[in-house]
PDB file of C-alpha atoms and ligand atoms in Angstrom:
ATOM      1  CA  ASP J   1       0.000   0.000   0.000  1.00 76.00           C
ATOM      2  CA  PRO J   2       1.100   3.645  -0.418  1.00 74.00           C
ATOM      3  CA  ASN J   3       2.563   3.771   3.094  1.00 82.00           C
ATOM      4  CA  ASP J   4       4.887   0.871   2.290  1.00 95.00           C
ATOM      5  CA  HIS J   5       6.122   2.704  -0.799  1.00 97.00           C
ATOM      6  CA  MET J   6       6.788   5.810   1.283  1.00 97.00           C
ATOM      7  CA  GLN J   7       8.676   3.745   3.880  1.00 97.00           C
ATOM      8  CA  TYR J   8      10.946   2.242   1.242  1.00 98.00           C
ATOM      9  CA  MET J   9      11.506   5.642  -0.432  1.00 98.00           C
ATOM     10  CA  ARG J  10      12.455   7.096   2.974  1.00 98.00           C
ATOM     11  CA  LEU J  11      15.014   4.306   3.384  1.00 98.00           C
ATOM     12  CA  ALA J  12      16.349   5.095  -0.085  1.00 98.00           C
ATOM     13  CA  LEU J  13      16.650   8.762   0.947  1.00 98.00           C
ATOM     14  CA  ASP J  14      18.573   7.652   4.067  1.00 98.00           C
ATOM     15  CA  GLN J  15      21.020   5.981   1.684  1.00 98.00           C
ATOM     16  CA  ALA J  16      21.409   9.175  -0.357  1.00 98.00           C
ATOM     17  CA  HIS J  17      22.601  10.984   2.776  1.00 98.00           C
ATOM     18  CA  GLU J  18      25.615   8.612   2.870  1.00 98.00           C
ATOM     19  CA  SER J  19      26.870   9.765  -0.518  1.00 98.00           C
ATOM     20  CA  PRO J  20      29.877  12.143  -0.641  1.00 97.00           C
ATOM     21  CA  PRO J  21      28.780  15.553  -2.064  1.00 96.00           C
ATOM     22  CA  LYS J  22      30.287  16.359  -5.505  1.00 95.00           C
ATOM     23  CA  PRO J  23      29.546  19.104  -8.054  1.00 95.00           C
ATOM     24  CA  SER J  24      29.624  16.617 -10.943  1.00 93.00           C
ATOM     25  CA  ASN J  25      26.707  14.317 -10.103  1.00 91.00           C
ATOM     26  CA  PHE J  26      23.716  13.852  -7.778  1.00 97.00           C
ATOM     27  CA  ARG J  27      23.598  12.124  -4.370  1.00 98.00           C
ATOM     28  CA  VAL J  28      21.062   9.358  -4.902  1.00 98.00           C
ATOM     29  CA  GLY J  29      19.943   6.415  -2.781  1.00 99.00           C
ATOM     30  CA  ALA J  30      18.329   3.167  -3.901  1.00 99.00           C
ATOM     31  CA  LEU J  31      16.844  -0.048  -2.545  1.00 98.00           C
ATOM     32  CA  LEU J  32      16.369  -3.395  -4.276  1.00 98.00           C
ATOM     33  CA  VAL J  33      13.218  -5.064  -2.895  1.00 98.00           C
ATOM     34  CA  ASN J  34      11.454  -8.401  -3.390  1.00 98.00           C
ATOM     35  CA  GLU J  35       7.921  -7.133  -3.981  1.00 97.00           C
ATOM     36  CA  ASP J  36       6.371 -10.537  -3.126  1.00 97.00           C
ATOM     37  CA  THR J  37       7.903 -10.694   0.368  1.00 96.00           C
ATOM     38  CA  GLY J  38       8.844  -7.065   1.109  1.00 96.00           C
ATOM     39  CA  THR J  39      12.439  -8.179   1.755  1.00 97.00           C
ATOM     40  CA  ILE J  40      15.140  -5.583   1.128  1.00 98.00           C
ATOM     41  CA  LEU J  41      17.670  -7.357  -1.100  1.00 98.00           C
ATOM     42  CA  ALA J  42      20.261  -4.550  -1.245  1.00 98.00           C
ATOM     43  CA  ARG J  43      20.732  -0.892  -0.488  1.00 98.00           C
ATOM     44  CA  GLY J  44      23.070   1.516  -2.263  1.00 98.00           C
ATOM     45  CA  TYR J  45      24.126   5.116  -2.706  1.00 98.00           C
ATOM     46  CA  THR J  46      26.080   7.133  -5.268  1.00 98.00           C
ATOM     47  CA  LEU J  47      29.829   6.387  -5.112  1.00 98.00           C
ATOM     48  CA  GLU J  48      29.397   3.643  -2.478  1.00 98.00           C
ATOM     49  CA  CYS J  49      31.120   1.049  -4.606  1.00 98.00           C
ATOM     50  CA  GLU J  50      34.553   1.326  -6.223  1.00 97.00           C
ATOM     51  CA  GLY J  51      34.805   3.814  -9.098  1.00 96.00           C
ATOM     52  CA  ASN J  52      32.256   6.319 -10.373  1.00 97.00           C
ATOM     53  CA  THR J  53      29.170   4.311  -9.374  1.00 98.00           C
ATOM     54  CA  HIS J  54      25.491   5.190  -9.221  1.00 98.00           C
ATOM     55  CA  ALA J  55      23.133   4.213  -6.396  1.00 98.00           C
ATOM     56  CA  GLU J  56      21.120   1.765  -8.529  1.00 98.00           C
ATOM     57  CA  GLN J  57      24.336   0.297  -9.928  1.00 98.00           C
ATOM     58  CA  CYS J  58      25.659  -0.251  -6.368  1.00 98.00           C
ATOM     59  CA  CYS J  59      22.508  -2.175  -5.378  1.00 98.00           C
ATOM     60  CA  LEU J  60      22.903  -4.495  -8.366  1.00 98.00           C
ATOM     61  CA  LEU J  61      26.657  -4.867  -7.861  1.00 98.00           C
ATOM     62  CA  LYS J  62      26.349  -5.688  -4.141  1.00 98.00           C
ATOM     63  CA  PHE J  63      23.580  -8.221  -4.695  1.00 98.00           C
ATOM     64  CA  ALA J  64      25.548  -9.824  -7.536  1.00 98.00           C
ATOM     65  CA  GLN J  65      28.685 -10.009  -5.369  1.00 98.00           C
ATOM     66  CA  ALA J  66      26.666 -11.642  -2.567  1.00 98.00           C
ATOM     67  CA  HIS J  67      25.774 -14.357  -5.111  1.00 98.00           C
ATOM     68  CA  ASP J  68      29.243 -14.681  -6.671  1.00 98.00           C
ATOM     69  CA  LEU J  69      27.999 -13.253  -9.965  1.00 98.00           C
ATOM     70  CA  PRO J  70      29.263 -10.417 -12.140  1.00 98.00           C
ATOM     71  CA  GLU J  71      26.834  -7.470 -12.137  1.00 98.00           C
ATOM     72  CA  GLU J  72      25.753  -8.129 -15.713  1.00 98.00           C
ATOM     73  CA  ARG J  73      24.390 -11.557 -14.631  1.00 98.00           C
ATOM     74  CA  VAL J  74      22.653 -10.354 -11.433  1.00 98.00           C
ATOM     75  CA  GLY J  75      19.239 -11.213 -12.924  1.00 98.00           C
ATOM     76  CA  GLU J  76      20.039 -14.909 -12.494  1.00 98.00           C
ATOM     77  CA  ALA J  77      19.945 -14.494  -8.691  1.00 98.00           C
ATOM     78  CA  LEU J  78      17.090 -11.958  -8.407  1.00 98.00           C
ATOM     79  CA  PRO J  79      13.561 -13.082  -7.453  1.00 98.00           C
ATOM     80  CA  PRO J  80      10.939 -12.847 -10.224  1.00 97.00           C
ATOM     81  CA  ASN J  81       9.169  -9.777  -8.828  1.00 97.00           C
ATOM     82  CA  THR J  82      12.054  -7.533  -7.933  1.00 98.00           C
ATOM     83  CA  VAL J  83      11.520  -3.777  -7.752  1.00 98.00           C
ATOM     84  CA  ILE J  84      13.918  -0.898  -7.258  1.00 98.00           C
ATOM     85  CA  TYR J  85      13.198   2.232  -5.246  1.00 98.00           C
ATOM     86  CA  THR J  86      15.476   5.084  -6.276  1.00 98.00           C
ATOM     87  CA  THR J  87      15.287   8.653  -5.078  1.00 98.00           C
ATOM     88  CA  MET J  88      16.046   9.849  -8.626  1.00 98.00           C
ATOM     89  CA  GLU J  89      14.934   8.518 -12.013  1.00 98.00           C
ATOM     90  CA  PRO J  90      17.532   6.048 -13.396  1.00 98.00           C
ATOM     91  CA  CYS J  91      19.940   7.567 -15.887  1.00 97.00           C
ATOM     92  CA  ASN J  92      19.911   6.877 -19.602  1.00 97.00           C
ATOM     93  CA  LEU J  93      23.076   8.809 -20.435  1.00 95.00           C
ATOM     94  CA  ARG J  94      26.058   9.563 -18.214  1.00 94.00           C
ATOM     95  CA  LEU J  95      28.624  12.284 -18.839  1.00 92.00           C
ATOM     96  CA  SER J  96      31.283   9.777 -17.800  1.00 95.00           C
ATOM     97  CA  GLY J  97      30.164   7.453 -20.589  1.00 96.00           C
ATOM     98  CA  ASN J  98      29.604   4.603 -18.080  1.00 97.00           C
ATOM     99  CA  LEU J  99      26.746   2.199 -18.789  1.00 98.00           C
ATOM    100  CA  PRO J 100      23.481   3.897 -17.745  1.00 98.00           C
ATOM    101  CA  CYS J 101      21.372   2.391 -14.972  1.00 98.00           C
ATOM    102  CA  ALA J 102      18.312   2.059 -17.224  1.00 98.00           C
ATOM    103  CA  ASP J 103      20.322  -0.461 -19.275  1.00 98.00           C
ATOM    104  CA  ARG J 104      21.545  -2.226 -16.137  1.00 98.00           C
ATOM    105  CA  ILE J 105      17.942  -2.571 -14.931  1.00 98.00           C
ATOM    106  CA  ILE J 106      16.634  -3.735 -18.333  1.00 98.00           C
ATOM    107  CA  ARG J 107      19.251  -6.492 -18.609  1.00 98.00           C
ATOM    108  CA  THR J 108      18.251  -8.159 -15.292  1.00 98.00           C
ATOM    109  CA  LYS J 109      16.948 -11.367 -16.878  1.00 98.00           C
ATOM    110  CA  GLY J 110      16.813 -14.848 -15.361  1.00 97.00           C
ATOM    111  CA  LYS J 111      18.321 -17.890 -17.087  1.00 96.00           C
ATOM    112  CA  ASP J 112      14.858 -18.355 -18.636  1.00 96.00           C
ATOM    113  CA  GLY J 113      15.129 -14.905 -20.205  1.00 97.00           C
ATOM    114  CA  GLU J 114      12.386 -13.583 -17.915  1.00 97.00           C
ATOM    115  CA  GLN J 115      12.651  -9.942 -16.746  1.00 98.00           C
ATOM    116  CA  ARG J 116      13.504  -9.813 -13.004  1.00 98.00           C
ATOM    117  CA  ILE J 117      13.266  -6.103 -12.135  1.00 98.00           C
ATOM    118  CA  LYS J 118       9.710  -5.395 -13.189  1.00 98.00           C
ATOM    119  CA  LYS J 119       9.055  -1.988 -11.596  1.00 98.00           C
ATOM    120  CA  VAL J 120      10.955   1.154 -10.690  1.00 98.00           C
ATOM    121  CA  TYR J 121       9.617   3.469  -7.997  1.00 98.00           C
ATOM    122  CA  LEU J 122      11.210   6.904  -8.273  1.00 98.00           C
ATOM    123  CA  GLY J 123      11.233   9.949  -6.008  1.00 98.00           C
ATOM    124  CA  VAL J 124      11.978  12.645  -8.585  1.00 98.00           C
ATOM    125  CA  LYS J 125      12.695  13.141 -12.268  1.00 95.00           C
ATOM    126  CA  GLU J 126      16.346  13.998 -12.922  1.00 94.00           C
ATOM    127  CA  PRO J 127      16.942  17.779 -12.994  1.00 94.00           C
ATOM    128  CA  GLU J 128      18.222  18.927 -16.407  1.00 94.00           C
ATOM    129  CA  LYS J 129      21.633  19.957 -15.118  1.00 92.00           C
ATOM    130  CA  PHE J 130      24.040  17.452 -16.687  1.00 91.00           C
ATOM    131  CA  VAL J 131      22.364  15.661 -19.575  1.00 91.00           C
ATOM    132  CA  GLY J 132      19.316  17.721 -20.480  1.00 92.00           C
ATOM    133  CA  GLU J 133      16.030  15.837 -20.309  1.00 93.00           C
ATOM    134  CA  ASN J 134      16.777  12.348 -18.934  1.00 93.00           C
ATOM    135  CA  GLN J 135      15.075   9.668 -21.051  1.00 95.00           C
ATOM    136  CA  GLY J 136      15.588   6.942 -18.405  1.00 97.00           C
ATOM    137  CA  ARG J 137      11.908   6.540 -17.570  1.00 97.00           C
ATOM    138  CA  THR J 138      10.954   6.415 -21.272  1.00 97.00           C
ATOM    139  CA  LYS J 139      13.627   3.805 -21.990  1.00 98.00           C
ATOM    140  CA  LEU J 140      12.462   1.639 -19.059  1.00 98.00           C
ATOM    141  CA  GLU J 141       8.790   1.857 -20.086  1.00 98.00           C
ATOM    142  CA  GLU J 142       9.674   1.052 -23.700  1.00 98.00           C
ATOM    143  CA  ASN J 143      11.207  -2.149 -22.313  1.00 98.00           C
ATOM    144  CA  GLY J 144       8.101  -3.117 -20.358  1.00 98.00           C
ATOM    145  CA  ILE J 145       9.321  -1.923 -16.962  1.00 98.00           C
ATOM    146  CA  GLU J 146       6.668   0.016 -15.065  1.00 98.00           C
ATOM    147  CA  CYS J 147       7.822   3.324 -13.563  1.00 98.00           C
ATOM    148  CA  VAL J 148       5.868   4.814 -10.679  1.00 98.00           C
ATOM    149  CA  HIS J 149       6.521   8.191  -9.092  1.00 97.00           C
ATOM    150  CA  ILE J 150       6.161   8.128  -5.298  1.00 98.00           C
ATOM    151  CA  PRO J 151       5.243  11.706  -4.334  1.00 97.00           C
ATOM    152  CA  GLY J 152       5.974  13.522  -1.091  1.00 97.00           C
ATOM    153  CA  LEU J 153       9.767  13.646  -0.664  1.00 98.00           C
ATOM    154  CA  GLU J 154      10.712  15.750  -3.706  1.00 98.00           C
ATOM    155  CA  GLU J 155      12.149  18.746  -1.840  1.00 98.00           C
ATOM    156  CA  ARG J 156      14.200  16.615   0.547  1.00 98.00           C
ATOM    157  CA  ILE J 157      15.420  14.363  -2.264  1.00 98.00           C
ATOM    158  CA  LEU J 158      16.546  17.319  -4.394  1.00 98.00           C
ATOM    159  CA  SER J 159      18.261  19.128  -1.540  1.00 98.00           C
ATOM    160  CA  VAL J 160      20.250  15.989  -0.678  1.00 98.00           C
ATOM    161  CA  ALA J 161      20.960  15.264  -4.359  1.00 98.00           C
ATOM    162  CA  THR J 162      22.439  18.715  -5.032  1.00 97.00           C
ATOM    163  CA  ALA J 163      24.282  19.262  -1.739  1.00 97.00           C
ATOM    164  CA  GLY J 164      27.645  19.179  -3.565  1.00 94.00           C
ATOM    165  CA  HIS J 165      26.611  21.799  -6.121  1.00 96.00           C
ATOM    166  CA  LYS J 166      27.562  25.436  -5.601  1.00 87.00           C
ATOM    167  CA  SER J 167      24.524  27.260  -4.277  1.00 70.00           C
TER     168      SER J 167
HETATM  169  N1  HJL W 201      19.675   8.074 -10.946  1.00 76.70           N
HETATM  170  C1  HJL W 201      20.920   8.496 -10.640  1.00 76.70           C
HETATM  171  N2  HJL W 201      21.639   7.839  -9.683  1.00 76.70           N
HETATM  172  C2  HJL W 201      22.876   8.268  -9.303  1.00 76.70           C
HETATM  173  O1  HJL W 201      23.492   7.653  -8.416  1.00 76.70           O
HETATM  174  C3  HJL W 201      23.442   9.431  -9.940  1.00 76.70           C
HETATM  175  N3  HJL W 201      24.684   9.909  -9.563  1.00 76.70           N
HETATM  176  C4  HJL W 201      22.683  10.059 -10.963  1.00 76.70           C
HETATM  177  N4  HJL W 201      23.230  11.113 -11.630  1.00 76.70           N
HETATM  178  C5  HJL W 201      22.773  11.436 -12.980  1.00 76.70           C
HETATM  179  C6  HJL W 201      23.709  12.439 -13.677  1.00 76.70           C
HETATM  180  O2  HJL W 201      23.204  12.657 -14.984  1.00 76.70           O
HETATM  181  C7  HJL W 201      25.154  11.876 -13.797  1.00 76.70           C
HETATM  182  O3  HJL W 201      25.700  11.749 -12.534  1.00 76.70           O
HETATM  183  C8  HJL W 201      25.984  12.864 -14.637  1.00 76.70           C
HETATM  184  O4  HJL W 201      25.602  12.710 -15.984  1.00 76.70           O
HETATM  185  C9  HJL W 201      27.488  12.577 -14.536  1.00 76.70           C
HETATM  186  O5  HJL W 201      27.745  11.258 -15.032  1.00 76.70           O
HETATM  187  P1  HJL W 201      28.540  10.232 -14.055  1.00 76.70           P
HETATM  188  O6  HJL W 201      27.665  10.085 -12.815  1.00 76.70           O
HETATM  189  O7  HJL W 201      29.857  10.885 -13.747  1.00 76.70           O
HETATM  190  O8  HJL W 201      28.634   8.949 -14.835  1.00 76.70           O
HETATM  191  N5  HJL W 201      21.437   9.592 -11.296  1.00 76.70           N
HETATM  192 ZN1   ZN W 202      22.610   5.805 -13.169  1.00 76.70          ZN
END
């Protein structure tokens, strides 16, 4: 129910607070959740993992590592109804040129080819600061992944996300 979504989004925002402020990206938090059981499978925040990593990417990487899999094969270990809560819409283009999170989410398939991450719950659209209008949500929906905006935390999410930017 809506309260559960808000609880998970709050936990994702808690993750965002852990991210080191930088002028060149946003501080984002994410949670990987088994929608059938409510179990939190992984949590992550921007720059948590080695290298220039995104919050959603860290969730996938950590869960993959916990199952001795490379991140690109994480779908093989994910439950069938996995969802991701992310404070900001997954990226579809990164100034660094790293693989965007929309693609990482789309490729989470089981051995049977079945899509594992089926829904993305997002706190805000990406502000048009780095890459213009982010097409992440469009790309996800074009690939059959439902995107749902969870309202209510927008101001807090954006103030955390931009804490490293000059005011
Ligand atoms: N959804 C999301 N999760 C994140 O953890 C994060 N940092 C962004 N940020 C989006 C922004 O567009 C990119 O951070 C810039 O495009 C710079 O690209 P890099 O991050 O250096 O690859 N977006
Ligand atoms: Zn990303």
